[in-house]
Structure formats: structure tokens, C-alpha cells
Short mmCIF file of C-alpha atoms in Angstrom, two decimals:
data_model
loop_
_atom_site.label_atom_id
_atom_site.label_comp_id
_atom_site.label_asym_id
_atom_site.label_seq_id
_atom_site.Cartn_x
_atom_site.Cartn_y
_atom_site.Cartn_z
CA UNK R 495 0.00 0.00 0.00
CA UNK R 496 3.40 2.64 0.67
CA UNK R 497 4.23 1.76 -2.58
CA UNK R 498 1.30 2.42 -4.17
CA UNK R 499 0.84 5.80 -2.40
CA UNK R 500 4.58 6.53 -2.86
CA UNK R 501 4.24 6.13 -6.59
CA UNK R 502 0.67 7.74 -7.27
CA UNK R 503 2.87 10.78 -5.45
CA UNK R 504 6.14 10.54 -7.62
CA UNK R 505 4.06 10.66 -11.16
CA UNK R 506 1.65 13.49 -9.54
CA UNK R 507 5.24 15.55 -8.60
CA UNK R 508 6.61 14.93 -12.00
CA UNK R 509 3.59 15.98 -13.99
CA UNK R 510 3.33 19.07 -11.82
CA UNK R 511 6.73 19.92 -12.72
CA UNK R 512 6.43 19.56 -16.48
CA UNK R 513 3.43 21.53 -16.60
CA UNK R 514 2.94 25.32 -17.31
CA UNK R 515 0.54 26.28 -14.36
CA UNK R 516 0.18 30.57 -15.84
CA UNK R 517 -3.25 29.60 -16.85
CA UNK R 518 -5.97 31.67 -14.74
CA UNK R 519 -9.19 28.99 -14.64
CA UNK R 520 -10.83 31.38 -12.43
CA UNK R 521 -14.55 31.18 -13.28
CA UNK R 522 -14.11 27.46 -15.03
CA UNK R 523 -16.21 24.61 -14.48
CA UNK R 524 -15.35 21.30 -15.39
CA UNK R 525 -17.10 17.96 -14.91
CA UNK R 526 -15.57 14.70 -13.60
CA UNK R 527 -16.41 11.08 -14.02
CA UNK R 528 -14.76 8.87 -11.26
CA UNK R 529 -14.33 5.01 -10.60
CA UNK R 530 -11.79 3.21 -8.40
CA UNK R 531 -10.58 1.17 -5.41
CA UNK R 532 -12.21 1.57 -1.80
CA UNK R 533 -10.64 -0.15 0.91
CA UNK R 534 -13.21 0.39 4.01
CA UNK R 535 -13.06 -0.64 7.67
CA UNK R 536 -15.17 0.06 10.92
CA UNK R 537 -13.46 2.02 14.06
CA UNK R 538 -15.05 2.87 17.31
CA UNK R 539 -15.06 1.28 20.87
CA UNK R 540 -17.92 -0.78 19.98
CA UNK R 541 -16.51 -2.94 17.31
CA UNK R 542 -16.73 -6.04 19.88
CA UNK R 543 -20.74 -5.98 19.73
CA UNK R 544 -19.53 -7.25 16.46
CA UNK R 545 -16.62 -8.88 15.83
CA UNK R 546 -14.67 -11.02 18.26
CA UNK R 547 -12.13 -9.78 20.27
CA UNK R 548 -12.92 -6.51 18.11
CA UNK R 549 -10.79 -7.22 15.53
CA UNK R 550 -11.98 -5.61 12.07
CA UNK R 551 -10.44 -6.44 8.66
CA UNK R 552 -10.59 -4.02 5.80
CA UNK R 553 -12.73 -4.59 3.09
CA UNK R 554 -12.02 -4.01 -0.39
CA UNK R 555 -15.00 -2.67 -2.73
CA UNK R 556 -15.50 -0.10 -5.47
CA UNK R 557 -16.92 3.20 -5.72
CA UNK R 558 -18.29 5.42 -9.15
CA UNK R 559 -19.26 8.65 -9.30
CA UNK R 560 -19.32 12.28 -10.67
CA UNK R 561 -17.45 15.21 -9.44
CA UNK R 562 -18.20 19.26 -10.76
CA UNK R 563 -14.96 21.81 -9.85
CA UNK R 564 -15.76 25.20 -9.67
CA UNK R 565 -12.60 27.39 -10.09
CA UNK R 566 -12.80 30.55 -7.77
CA UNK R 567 -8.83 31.34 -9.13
CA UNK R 568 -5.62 30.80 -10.10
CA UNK R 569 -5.19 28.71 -6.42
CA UNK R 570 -8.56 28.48 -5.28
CA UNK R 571 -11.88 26.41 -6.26
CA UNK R 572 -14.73 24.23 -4.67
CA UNK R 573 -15.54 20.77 -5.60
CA UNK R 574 -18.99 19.18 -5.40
CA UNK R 575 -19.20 15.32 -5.57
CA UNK R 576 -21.73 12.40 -5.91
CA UNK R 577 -20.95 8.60 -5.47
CA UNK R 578 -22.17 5.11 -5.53
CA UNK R 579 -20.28 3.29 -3.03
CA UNK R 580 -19.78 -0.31 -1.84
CA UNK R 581 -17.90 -0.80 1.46
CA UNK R 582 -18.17 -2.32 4.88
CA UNK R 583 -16.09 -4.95 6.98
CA UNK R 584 -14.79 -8.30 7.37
CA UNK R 585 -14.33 -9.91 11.10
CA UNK R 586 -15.18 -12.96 12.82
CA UNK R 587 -18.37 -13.58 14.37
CA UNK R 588 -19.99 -15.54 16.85
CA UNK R 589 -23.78 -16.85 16.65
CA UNK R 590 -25.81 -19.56 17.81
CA UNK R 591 -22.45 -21.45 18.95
CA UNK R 592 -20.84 -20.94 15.64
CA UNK R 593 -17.71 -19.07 15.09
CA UNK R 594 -17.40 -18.19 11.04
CA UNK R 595 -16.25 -15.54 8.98
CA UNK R 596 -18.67 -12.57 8.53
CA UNK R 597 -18.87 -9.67 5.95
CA UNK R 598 -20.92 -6.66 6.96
CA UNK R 599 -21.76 -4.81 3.31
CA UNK R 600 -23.10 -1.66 2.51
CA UNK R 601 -23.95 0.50 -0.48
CA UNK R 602 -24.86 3.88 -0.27
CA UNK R 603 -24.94 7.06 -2.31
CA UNK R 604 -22.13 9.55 -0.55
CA UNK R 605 -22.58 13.01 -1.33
CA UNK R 606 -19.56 15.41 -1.14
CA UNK R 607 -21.35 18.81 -1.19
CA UNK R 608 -18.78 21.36 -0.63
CA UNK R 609 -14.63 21.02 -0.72
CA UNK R 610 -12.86 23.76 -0.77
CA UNK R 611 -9.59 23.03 -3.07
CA UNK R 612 -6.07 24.56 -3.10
CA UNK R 613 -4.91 23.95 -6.68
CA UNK R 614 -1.56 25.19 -7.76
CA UNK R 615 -2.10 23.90 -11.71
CA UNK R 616 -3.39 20.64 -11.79
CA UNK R 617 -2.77 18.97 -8.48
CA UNK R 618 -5.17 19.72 -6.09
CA UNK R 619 -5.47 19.37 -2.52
CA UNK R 620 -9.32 18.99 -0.58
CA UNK R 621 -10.86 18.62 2.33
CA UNK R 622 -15.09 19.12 3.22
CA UNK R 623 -18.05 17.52 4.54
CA UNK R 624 -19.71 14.32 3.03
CA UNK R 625 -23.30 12.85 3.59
CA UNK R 626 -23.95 9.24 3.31
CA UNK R 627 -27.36 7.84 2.31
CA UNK R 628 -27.85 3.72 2.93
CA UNK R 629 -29.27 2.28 0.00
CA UNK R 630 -28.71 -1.56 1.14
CA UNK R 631 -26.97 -3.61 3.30
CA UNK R 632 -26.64 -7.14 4.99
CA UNK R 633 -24.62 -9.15 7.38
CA UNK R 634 -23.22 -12.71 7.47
CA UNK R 635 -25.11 -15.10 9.93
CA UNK R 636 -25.58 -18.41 10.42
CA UNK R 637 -28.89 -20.90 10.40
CA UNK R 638 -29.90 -23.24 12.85
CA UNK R 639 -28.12 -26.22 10.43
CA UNK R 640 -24.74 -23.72 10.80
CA UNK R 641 -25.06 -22.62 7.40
CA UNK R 642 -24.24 -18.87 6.57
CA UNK R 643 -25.96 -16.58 4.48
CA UNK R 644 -27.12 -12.97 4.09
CA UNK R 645 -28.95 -11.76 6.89
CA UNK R 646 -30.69 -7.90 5.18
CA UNK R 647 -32.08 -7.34 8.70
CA UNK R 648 -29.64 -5.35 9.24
CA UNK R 649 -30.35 -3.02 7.23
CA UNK R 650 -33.69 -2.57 9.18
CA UNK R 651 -37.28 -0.83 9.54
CA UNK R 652 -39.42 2.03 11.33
CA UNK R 653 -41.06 -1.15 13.13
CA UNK R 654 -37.87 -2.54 14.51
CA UNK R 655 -36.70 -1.81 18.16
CA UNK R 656 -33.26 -0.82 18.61
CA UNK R 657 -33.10 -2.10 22.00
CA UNK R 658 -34.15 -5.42 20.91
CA UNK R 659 -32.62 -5.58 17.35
CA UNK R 660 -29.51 -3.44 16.57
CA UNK R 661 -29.77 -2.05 12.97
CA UNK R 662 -27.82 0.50 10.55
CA UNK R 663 -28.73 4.11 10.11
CA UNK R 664 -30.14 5.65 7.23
CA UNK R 665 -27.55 8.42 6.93
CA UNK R 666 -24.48 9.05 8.33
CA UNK R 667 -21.65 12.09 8.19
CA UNK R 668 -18.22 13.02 8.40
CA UNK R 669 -15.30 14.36 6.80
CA UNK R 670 -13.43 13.76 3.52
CA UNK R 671 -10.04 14.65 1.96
CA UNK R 672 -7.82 14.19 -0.76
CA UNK R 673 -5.27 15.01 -2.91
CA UNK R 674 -5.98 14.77 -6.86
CA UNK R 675 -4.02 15.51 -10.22
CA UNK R 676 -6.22 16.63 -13.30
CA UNK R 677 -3.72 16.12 -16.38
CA UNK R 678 -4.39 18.44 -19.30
CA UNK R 679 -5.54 15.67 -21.28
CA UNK R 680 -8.42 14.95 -19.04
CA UNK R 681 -7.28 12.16 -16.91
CA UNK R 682 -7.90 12.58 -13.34
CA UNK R 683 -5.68 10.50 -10.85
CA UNK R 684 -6.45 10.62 -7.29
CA UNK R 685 -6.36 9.31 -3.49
CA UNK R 686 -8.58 9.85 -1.03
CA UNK R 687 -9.63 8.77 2.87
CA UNK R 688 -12.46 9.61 4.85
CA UNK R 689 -13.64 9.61 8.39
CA UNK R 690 -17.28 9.14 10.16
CA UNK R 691 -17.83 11.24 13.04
CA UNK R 692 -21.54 9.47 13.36
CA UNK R 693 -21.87 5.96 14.50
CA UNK R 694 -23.41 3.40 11.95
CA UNK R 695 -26.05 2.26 14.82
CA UNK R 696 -26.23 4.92 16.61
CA UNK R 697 -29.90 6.24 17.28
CA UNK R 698 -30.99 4.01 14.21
CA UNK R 699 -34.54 3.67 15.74
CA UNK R 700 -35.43 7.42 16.39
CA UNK R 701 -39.16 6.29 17.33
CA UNK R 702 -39.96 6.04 20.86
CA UNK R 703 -36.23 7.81 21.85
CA UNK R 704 -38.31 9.60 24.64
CA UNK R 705 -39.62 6.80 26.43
CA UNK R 706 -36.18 5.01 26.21
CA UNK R 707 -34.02 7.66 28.20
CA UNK R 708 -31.50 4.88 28.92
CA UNK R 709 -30.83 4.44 25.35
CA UNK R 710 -27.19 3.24 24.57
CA UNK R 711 -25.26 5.01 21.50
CA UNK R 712 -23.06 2.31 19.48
CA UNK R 713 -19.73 3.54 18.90
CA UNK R 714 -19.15 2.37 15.42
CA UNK R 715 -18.14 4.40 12.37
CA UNK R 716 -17.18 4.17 8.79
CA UNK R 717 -13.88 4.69 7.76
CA UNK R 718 -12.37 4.06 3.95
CA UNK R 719 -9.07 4.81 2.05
CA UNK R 720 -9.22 5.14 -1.85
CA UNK R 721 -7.46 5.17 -5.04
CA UNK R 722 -9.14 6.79 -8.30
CA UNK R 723 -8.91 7.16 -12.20
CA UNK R 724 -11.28 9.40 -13.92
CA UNK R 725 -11.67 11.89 -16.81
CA UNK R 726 -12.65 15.60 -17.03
CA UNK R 727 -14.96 17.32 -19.50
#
């Protein structure tokens, strides 16, 4: 994965250098089209309500999308962004006195509305808000025969009790940022890692919050790393 990084950063470095950056975009909007690489893990102090011992492996998915950069100036801009993602986590679980391996997947369309970018030519550097919205999701679990399969009640309903049944919000939120190189030929090359600050569970059952004062939040949240090709109109 250093590698990787290491030499995304090398070509980004030596395309900056070759290029003549005395073009003033200011005013410019250009439209992206973005697939790549999403490696995606759960963090939090909660993580042993699912996995044993609390140990999460990182699961590796895709994400698509498109991506609109408005250029304020020479060194400034904003970027808006729209994805469909597929992430989640792999761990060990334990139910009905089995142990097995379990995948917890989501999809979800993540909405980047507002970076602000620092640009110096065609490398740019971001950082702003995202919203996610859960489109589908299920969990490994196991039958009464010990035979796994794809459990979507996870993914939940207004009738569910959260006290009883634990399921996965709707939306969650947190922070994204990046670094990405727009070559003058259209390609865009990019990384990118982002961070939930709201917990996957937490709340998911917002019916009846009142008469449950005692409610307990679950400390889990997204986290993903990511590599991206793409091209600019």
C-alpha cells in the first residue's frame, strides 16, 4: 500500500513539474467522471458488539461517481461530488455457537457537497463535509443447520426496536479529503480517505427515543481509504 501511495505521489510531482501552471481557470467549471478502489473498515469502541475480540479487517470494494470543480482562481476552487459506493467490513463472528467468517456490506450514495480546493495547476489538494445515504446492506449469519448466508435485517425498519434488534442508520456524516491531479488531457488520478464522526447504529430507531431515556449510543463508524482514475470534461 506505501508503494502504491509513494508512486501515485512521484508521477503526480513529475507531472506538476512539467506543466505550465500561468493559466488563470478562475470562473471554469469542469465535470468529472470517477471510478476506483475503496478499501473500508469500521473504528469505534464498539466494534466487539460485532466482531470477536474486536478485531476488524478491511474490506475491499468499489466506488463510481461524478465530481463538478468550480474554479474561484488561479489557487482556489470548490468541488462538489456524488458517489455510488460499496464498502463495509470483514471480522469474525460468533452466533448460535458458531464461530465463522462474517462480511458486513453496505452501499450507499455519498454526497460530497462542498470542498474547498487549493490547486496550484493541476494537483489539487481537498478537504469538506460528506453525507452518506444507505441504499442496502446485509450481514453474514448463520442458520440453525450452521449454514451462513445474508442476513438484510440489518439493514432494518421504522417497526424494529433498537433495544431489541440493533440495525444500521439511514444516513451518516463526516469528513473527507484528498489530494488529486487533473492532467491536461483529461485524466484525473487521485487518493482519497475519509472519516465518520456518526456511529453506523447509533440512534438508528429514532421512534420512541423519549420513552427510552436509557438508550445506549453504538460507537461504530465508517472509515475508507481510496485510489481513483477518472476523466474531465
Amino acid at each position: 500500500m506505501k508503494h502504491i501511495i509513494f508512486s501515485l505521489l512521484v508521477l503526480i510531482g513529475l507531472s506538476v513539474k512539467a506543466q505550465d501552471f500561468k493559466e488563470d481557470l478562475k470562473g471554469k467549471t469542469s465535470f468529472s467522471v470517477k471510478a476506483g478502489w475503496l478499501q473500508s473498515k469500521l473504528k469505534g469502541d464498539d466494534v466487539k458488539d460485532l466482531a470477536i475480540d474486536g478485531k476488524i479487517d478491511h474490506r475491499n470494494a468499489f466506488f463510481v461517481g461524478v465530481s463538478v470543480d468550480n474554479s474561484i482562481g488561479t489557487y482556489f476552487g470548490l468541488k462538489h461530488e456524488l458517489y455510488y459506493q460499496n464498502y463495509g467490513a470483514k471480522f469474525k463472528r460468533e452466533l448460535e455457537d458458531h464461530t465463522f467468517d462474517a462480511t458486513l456490506e453496505m452501499h450507499s450514495l455519498r454526497l460530497n457537497p462542498i470542498s474547498p480546493t487549493f490547486k496550484v495547476g493541476g494537483l489539487q489538494v481537498y478537504a469538506g463535509p460528506y453525507i452518506n445515504m444507505l441504499l442496502y446492506s446485509s450481514i453474514t449469519a448463520v442458520d440453525e443447520e450452521g449454514k451462513t448466508y445474508k442476513d438484510h435485517g440489518i439493514f432494518g425498519s421504522t417497526e424494529d426496536d433498537q433495544e431489541d434488534s440493533k440495525y444500521l442508520q439511514k444516513m451518516d456524516y463526516g469528513i473527507t479529503a484528498g489530494i488529486e491531479y487533473q492532467f491536461k488531457f483529461g485524466m484525473v488520478l487521485g487518493i482519497k480517505y475519509t472519516k465518520g464522526f456518526a456511529s453506523i447504529f447509533d440512534n438508528a430507531n429514532t421512534f420512541g427515543v423519549d420513552k427510552n431515556k436509557g438508550m445506549k449510543d453504538i460507537k461504530i463508524y465508517n472509515q475508507a481509504f481510496g485510489l481513483y482514475l477518472g476523466y474531465r470534461f
